[in-house]
Each structure stands twice: as C-alpha cells, then as structure tokens.
Coordinates of C-alpha atoms and ligand atoms in Angstrom, one line a residue:
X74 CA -16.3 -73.2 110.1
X75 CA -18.6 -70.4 111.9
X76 CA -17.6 -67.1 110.8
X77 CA -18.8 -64.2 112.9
X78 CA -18.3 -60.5 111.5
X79 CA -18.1 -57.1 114.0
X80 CA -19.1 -55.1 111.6
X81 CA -21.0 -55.2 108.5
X82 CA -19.5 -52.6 106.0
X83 CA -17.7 -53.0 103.2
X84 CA -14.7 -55.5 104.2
X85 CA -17.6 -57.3 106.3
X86 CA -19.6 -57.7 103.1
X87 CA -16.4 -58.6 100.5
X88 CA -15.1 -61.5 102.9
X89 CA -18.2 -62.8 104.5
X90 CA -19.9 -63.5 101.0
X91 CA -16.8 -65.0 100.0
X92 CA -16.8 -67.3 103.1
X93 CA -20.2 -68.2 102.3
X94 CA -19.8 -69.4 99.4
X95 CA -17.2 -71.3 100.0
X96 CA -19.1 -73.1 102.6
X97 CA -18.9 -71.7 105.9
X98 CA -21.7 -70.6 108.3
X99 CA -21.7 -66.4 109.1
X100 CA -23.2 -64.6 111.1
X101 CA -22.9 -60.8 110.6
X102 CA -23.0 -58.8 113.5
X103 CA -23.7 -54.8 114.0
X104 CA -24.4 -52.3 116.3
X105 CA -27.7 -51.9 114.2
X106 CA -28.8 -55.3 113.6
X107 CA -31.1 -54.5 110.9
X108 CA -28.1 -53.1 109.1
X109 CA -26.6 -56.7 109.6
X110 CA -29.9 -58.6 108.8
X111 CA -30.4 -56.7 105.4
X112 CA -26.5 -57.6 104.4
X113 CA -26.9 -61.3 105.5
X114 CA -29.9 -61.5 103.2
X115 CA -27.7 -60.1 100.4
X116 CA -25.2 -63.2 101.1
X117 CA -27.2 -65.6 101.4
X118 CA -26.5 -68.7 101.4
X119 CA -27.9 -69.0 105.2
X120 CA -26.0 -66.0 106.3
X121 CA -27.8 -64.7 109.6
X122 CA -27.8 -61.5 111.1
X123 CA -27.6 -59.7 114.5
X124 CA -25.9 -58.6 117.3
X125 CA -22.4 -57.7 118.0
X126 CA -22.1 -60.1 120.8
X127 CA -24.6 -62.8 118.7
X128 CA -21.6 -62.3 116.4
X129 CA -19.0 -62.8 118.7
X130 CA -20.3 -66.1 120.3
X131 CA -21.7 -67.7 117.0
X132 CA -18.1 -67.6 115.4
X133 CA -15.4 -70.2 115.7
X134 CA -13.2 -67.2 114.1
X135 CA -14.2 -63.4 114.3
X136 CA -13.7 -61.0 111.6
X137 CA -13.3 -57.9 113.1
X138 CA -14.0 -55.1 109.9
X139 CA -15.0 -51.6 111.6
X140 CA -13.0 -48.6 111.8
X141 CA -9.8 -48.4 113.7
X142 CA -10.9 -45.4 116.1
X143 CA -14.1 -48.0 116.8
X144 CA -12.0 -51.3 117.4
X145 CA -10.9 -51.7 120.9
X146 CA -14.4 -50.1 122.5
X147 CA -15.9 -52.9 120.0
X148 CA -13.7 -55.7 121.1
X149 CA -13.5 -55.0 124.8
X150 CA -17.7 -54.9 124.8
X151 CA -17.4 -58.6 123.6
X152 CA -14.3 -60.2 125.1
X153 CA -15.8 -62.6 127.3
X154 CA -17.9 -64.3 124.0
X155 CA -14.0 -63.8 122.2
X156 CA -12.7 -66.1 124.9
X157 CA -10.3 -68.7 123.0
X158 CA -11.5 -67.9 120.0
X159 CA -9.5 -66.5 116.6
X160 CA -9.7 -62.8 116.1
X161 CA -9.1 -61.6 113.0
X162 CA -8.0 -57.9 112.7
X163 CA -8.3 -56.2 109.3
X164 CA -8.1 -52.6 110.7
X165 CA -5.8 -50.1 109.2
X166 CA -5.1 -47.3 111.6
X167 CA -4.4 -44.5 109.0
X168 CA -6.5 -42.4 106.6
X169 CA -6.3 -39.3 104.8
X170 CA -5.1 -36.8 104.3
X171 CA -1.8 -37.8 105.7
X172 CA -1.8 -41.0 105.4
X173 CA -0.1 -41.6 109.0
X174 CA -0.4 -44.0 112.0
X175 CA -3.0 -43.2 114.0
X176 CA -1.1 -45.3 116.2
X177 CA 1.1 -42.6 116.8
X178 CA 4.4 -45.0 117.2
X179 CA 3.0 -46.7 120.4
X180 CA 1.6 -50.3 120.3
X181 CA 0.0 -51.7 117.1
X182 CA -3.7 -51.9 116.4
X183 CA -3.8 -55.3 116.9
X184 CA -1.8 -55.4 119.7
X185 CA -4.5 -53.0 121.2
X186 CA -7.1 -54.9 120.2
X187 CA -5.8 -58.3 121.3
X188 CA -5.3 -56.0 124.8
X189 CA -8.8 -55.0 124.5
X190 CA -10.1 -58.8 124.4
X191 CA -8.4 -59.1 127.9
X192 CA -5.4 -61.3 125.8
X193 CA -8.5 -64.3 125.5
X194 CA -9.0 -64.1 121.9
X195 CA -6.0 -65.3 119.6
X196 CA -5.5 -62.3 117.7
X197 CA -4.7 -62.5 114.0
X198 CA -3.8 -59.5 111.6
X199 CA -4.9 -60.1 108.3
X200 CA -6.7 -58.6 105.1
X201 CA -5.9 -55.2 105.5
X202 CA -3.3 -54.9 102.5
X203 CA -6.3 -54.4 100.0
X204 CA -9.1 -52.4 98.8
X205 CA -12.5 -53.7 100.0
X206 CA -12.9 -54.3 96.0
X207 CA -9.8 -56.8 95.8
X208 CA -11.3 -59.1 98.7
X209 CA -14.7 -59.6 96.0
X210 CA -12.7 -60.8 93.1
X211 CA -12.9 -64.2 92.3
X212 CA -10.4 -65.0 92.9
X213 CA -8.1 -62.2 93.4
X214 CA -5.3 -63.5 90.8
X215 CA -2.6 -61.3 89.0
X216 CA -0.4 -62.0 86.3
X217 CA -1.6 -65.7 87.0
X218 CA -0.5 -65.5 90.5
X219 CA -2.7 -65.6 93.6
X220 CA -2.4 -62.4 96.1
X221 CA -0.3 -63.5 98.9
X222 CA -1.8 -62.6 102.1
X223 CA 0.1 -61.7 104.6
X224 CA -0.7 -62.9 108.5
X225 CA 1.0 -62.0 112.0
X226 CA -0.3 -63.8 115.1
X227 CA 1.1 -65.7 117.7
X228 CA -1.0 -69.0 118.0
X229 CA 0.1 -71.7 115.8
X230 CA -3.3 -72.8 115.2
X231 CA -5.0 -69.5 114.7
X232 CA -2.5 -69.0 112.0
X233 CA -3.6 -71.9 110.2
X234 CA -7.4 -71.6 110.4
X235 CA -6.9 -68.1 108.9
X236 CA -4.8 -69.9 106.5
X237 CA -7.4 -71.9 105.4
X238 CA -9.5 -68.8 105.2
X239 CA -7.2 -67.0 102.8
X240 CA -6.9 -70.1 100.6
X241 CA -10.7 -70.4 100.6
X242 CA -11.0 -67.0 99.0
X243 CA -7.9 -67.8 96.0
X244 CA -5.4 -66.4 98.1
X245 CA -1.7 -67.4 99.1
X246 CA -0.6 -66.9 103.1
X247 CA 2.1 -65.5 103.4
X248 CA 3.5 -66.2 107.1
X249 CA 4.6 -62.6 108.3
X250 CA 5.8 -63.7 112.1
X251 CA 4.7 -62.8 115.4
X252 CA 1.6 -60.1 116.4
X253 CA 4.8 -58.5 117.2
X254 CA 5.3 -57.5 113.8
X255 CA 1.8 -56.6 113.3
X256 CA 3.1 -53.0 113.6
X257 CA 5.2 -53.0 110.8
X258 CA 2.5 -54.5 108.3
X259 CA 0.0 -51.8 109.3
X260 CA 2.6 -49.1 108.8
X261 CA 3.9 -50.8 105.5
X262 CA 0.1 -51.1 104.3
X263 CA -0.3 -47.2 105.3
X264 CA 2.5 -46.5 103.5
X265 CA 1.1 -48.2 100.5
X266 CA -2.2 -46.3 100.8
X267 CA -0.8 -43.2 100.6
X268 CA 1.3 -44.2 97.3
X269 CA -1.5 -45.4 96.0
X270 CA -3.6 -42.3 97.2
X271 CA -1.3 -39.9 95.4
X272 CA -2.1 -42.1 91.9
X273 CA 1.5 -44.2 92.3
X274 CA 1.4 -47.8 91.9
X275 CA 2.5 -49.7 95.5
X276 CA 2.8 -53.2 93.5
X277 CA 5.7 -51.3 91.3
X278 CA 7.7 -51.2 94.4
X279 CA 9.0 -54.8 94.6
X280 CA 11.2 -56.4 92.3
X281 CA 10.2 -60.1 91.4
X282 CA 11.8 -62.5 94.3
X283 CA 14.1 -64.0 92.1
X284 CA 16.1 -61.2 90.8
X285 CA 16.5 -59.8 94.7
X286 CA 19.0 -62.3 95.4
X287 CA 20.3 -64.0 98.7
X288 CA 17.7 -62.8 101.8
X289 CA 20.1 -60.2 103.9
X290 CA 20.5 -63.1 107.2
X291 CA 19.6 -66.6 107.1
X292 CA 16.9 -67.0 109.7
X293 CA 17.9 -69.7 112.7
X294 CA 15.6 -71.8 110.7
X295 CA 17.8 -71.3 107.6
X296 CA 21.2 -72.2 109.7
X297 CA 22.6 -75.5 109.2
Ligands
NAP173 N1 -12.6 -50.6 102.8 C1 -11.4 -51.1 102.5 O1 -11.1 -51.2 101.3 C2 -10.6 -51.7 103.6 C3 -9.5 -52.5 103.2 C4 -8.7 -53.1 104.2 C5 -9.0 -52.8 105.6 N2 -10.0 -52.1 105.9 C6 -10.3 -51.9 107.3 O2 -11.5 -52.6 107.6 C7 -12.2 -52.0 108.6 C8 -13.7 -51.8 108.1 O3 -13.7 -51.1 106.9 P1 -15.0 -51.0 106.0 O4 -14.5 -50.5 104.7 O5 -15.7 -52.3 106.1 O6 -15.8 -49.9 106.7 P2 -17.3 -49.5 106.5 O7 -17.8 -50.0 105.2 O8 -17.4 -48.0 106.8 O9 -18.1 -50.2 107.7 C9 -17.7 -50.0 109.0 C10 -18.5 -50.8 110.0 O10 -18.1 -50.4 111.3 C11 -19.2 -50.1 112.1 N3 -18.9 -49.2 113.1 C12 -18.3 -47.9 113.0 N4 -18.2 -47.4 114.2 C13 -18.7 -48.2 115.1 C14 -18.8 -48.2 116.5 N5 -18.4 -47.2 117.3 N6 -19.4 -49.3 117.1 C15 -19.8 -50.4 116.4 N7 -19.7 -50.4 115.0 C16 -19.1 -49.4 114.4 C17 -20.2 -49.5 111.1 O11 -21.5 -49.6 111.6 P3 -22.6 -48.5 111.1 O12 -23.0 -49.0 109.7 O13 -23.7 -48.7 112.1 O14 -22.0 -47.2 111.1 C18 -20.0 -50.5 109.9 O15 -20.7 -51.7 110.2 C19 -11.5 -50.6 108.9 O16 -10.8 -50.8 110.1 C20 -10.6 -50.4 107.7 O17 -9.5 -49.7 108.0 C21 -10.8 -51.5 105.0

C-alpha cells in the first residue's frame, strides 16, 4: 500500500519505519520538507520525502501524526488530495498539566478533522493509546500477547486497510464502533495519560476478560 504521513515527528517516524519494513511505499510529508527528506533517509527502505500535499496525494492511506491544535488547519489545506482516501487520526487532544480535553466536551478530534477534510477522506482513529516508543517495538507484545489496537471509523473498508496496518506492525485490532465513539477513546486515552503521568500504571486498570464475566447487554449482533 502507499502510505503518506502529515507530519514527520515522532509517531510519524515510529509507524512509517515500521510500514516500511513491512513492505509498503511512504512518503513523509512536512511543512519543512527537508525535515521530511532527512527522516525518510533514516527509514529507508525507498521512503521519500516532501510536501504536505506530495504526502497527501501519494498515499492510498494518510497517517495524520502532528499536534492536535495543528490538525484541522493541516487537514483542511489538503482535503481535495484526501478525497476518498483513508485518514488515519492518531491525535490526542490533551496534554499537560491537566491532562484534559482540549476538546472541551464538543465534537471529537476526529470528528473535526474528518469535518476539516470536507467529509471526503474516510476518517479512521487509531494509534493514539501509546507512547511514540511502543509503536517501535518489534513487535509490541506483552505477557506474550499482541497490543490490541483499538479503531473507530465509519467505512467498512477503511476499517480493514487500517486493520491490515495494525497487524503489519504485531498488533491485534480491536474493532471500537463508529467515528462516533472516537470521542470516548480520545477521552479514555487522556485519561490514561494522566494515570500514567502521575507514575500509576493505566494497564492495572483492567481485569483479564475472562474473570469480568457476562458483557452488561448483548449487542443486536449478540441476540438470537
Ligand atoms: N508522541 C507520542 O507518544 C504520541 C502517541 C500517540 C499519539 N500521539 C499524537 O500524535 C501526533 C503527533 O505527535 P508526535 O509525537 O509525532 O509529535 P512531534 O514529534 O512533536 O511531531 C509533530 C509534527 O507536527 C508538525 N507540526 C506541528 N505544527 C504544525 C503545523 N502548524 N503545520 C504543519 N505541521 C505541524 C511538526 O512539524 P515541525 O517539525 O516543522 O514543527 C512535526 O512534523 C499528536 O497529535 C500526538 O497527540 C503522540
């Protein structure tokens, strides 16, 4: 698949070189291009660099990695090259000190962004439940057990390309419904930050699925 980044920091860096070496074409794109030159270089592997909007029409699927406050004036420069194609957003609207939406209990990130591609790109939220560090191990496995990944988007086969993009990287999907629960991934993922940034451990918070017993409501999937 072409991958093109919007952004080439550290979440740009971790999953593009992972891409890469899993086979797929990326393009890394930057409002400096020589900043996205110098880390396609680093990946390797053909990796070019350029342009946001090189970035945005080279990729089959779109890794959007910059900062939240950045992300819709980023996406809307580039939604006629994001036309159709699958957007993926790893932003997480929150940071210290508080550790709050930035989102301020109004639409989601993603729903902003998808907004800000004029509703043409098929918007998918994932990646943003770990440290840029996690993304670069290979793979990221626990306890023997692959890090589930969980995605919210709307488009059945956006949701599987990204799929296929989480398992290229060691990774389990895990399906997390519509963009319309984007929202409450970014506020649990916040939440999580800030354990995390006050030294707790967000993994302790889960039990193990088999002791939790029967789900709450069987889903209309569920009913016989
Ligand atoms: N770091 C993590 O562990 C982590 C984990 C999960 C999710 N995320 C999310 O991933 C996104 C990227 O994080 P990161 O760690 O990769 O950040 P980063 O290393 O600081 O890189 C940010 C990128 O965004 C670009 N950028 C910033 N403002 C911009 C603007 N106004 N226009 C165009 N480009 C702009 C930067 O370009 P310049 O270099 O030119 O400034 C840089 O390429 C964030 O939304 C973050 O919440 C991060």
């Amino acid at each position: 698949m072409r991958i093109g980044t919007l952004g080439a920091g550290n979440m740009a860096d971790a999953l593009a070189t992972q891409w890469a070496r899993a086979g797929h074409e990326v393009f890394i794109g930057a409002r400096t291009p020589a900043k996205a030159e110098a880390l396609a270089a680093r990946i390797g592997a053909g990796a070019r660099g350029g342009t946001l909007g090189e970035a945005a029409e080279f990729g089959e699927a779109v890794l959007l990695a910059v900062w939240w406050e950045a992300a819709p004036d980023v996406v809307e420069a580039v939604a006629d090259a994001l036309d159709g194609k699958v957007l993926i957003d790893c932003t997480n609207p929150t940071g210290p000190p508080d550790f709050t939406l930035r989102t301020g209990g109004g639409p989601s990130a993603a729903q902003r962004i998808a907004d800000a591609a004029r509703g043409g790109a098929r918007v998918v939220k994932a990646f943003n439940t770990c440290h840029e560090s996690v993304w670069r191990l290979t793979p990221p496995v626990f306890g023997g057990r692959p890090l589930g990944v969980p995605l919210c988007g709307d488009d059945a086969d956006a949701l599987d390309a990204v799929r296929g993009l989480v398992r290229d990287i060691g990774c389990e999907p895990v399906d997390g419904g519509g963009l319309d629960r984007a929202g409450l991934l970014e506020a649990t993922t916040a939440f999580a930050i800030g354990v995390w940034a006050a030294g707790g451990d967000p993994a302790a918070m889960f039990p193990p699925v088999e002791t939790a017993g029967p789900p709450p409501v069987k889903t209309a999937a569920q009913a016989p």
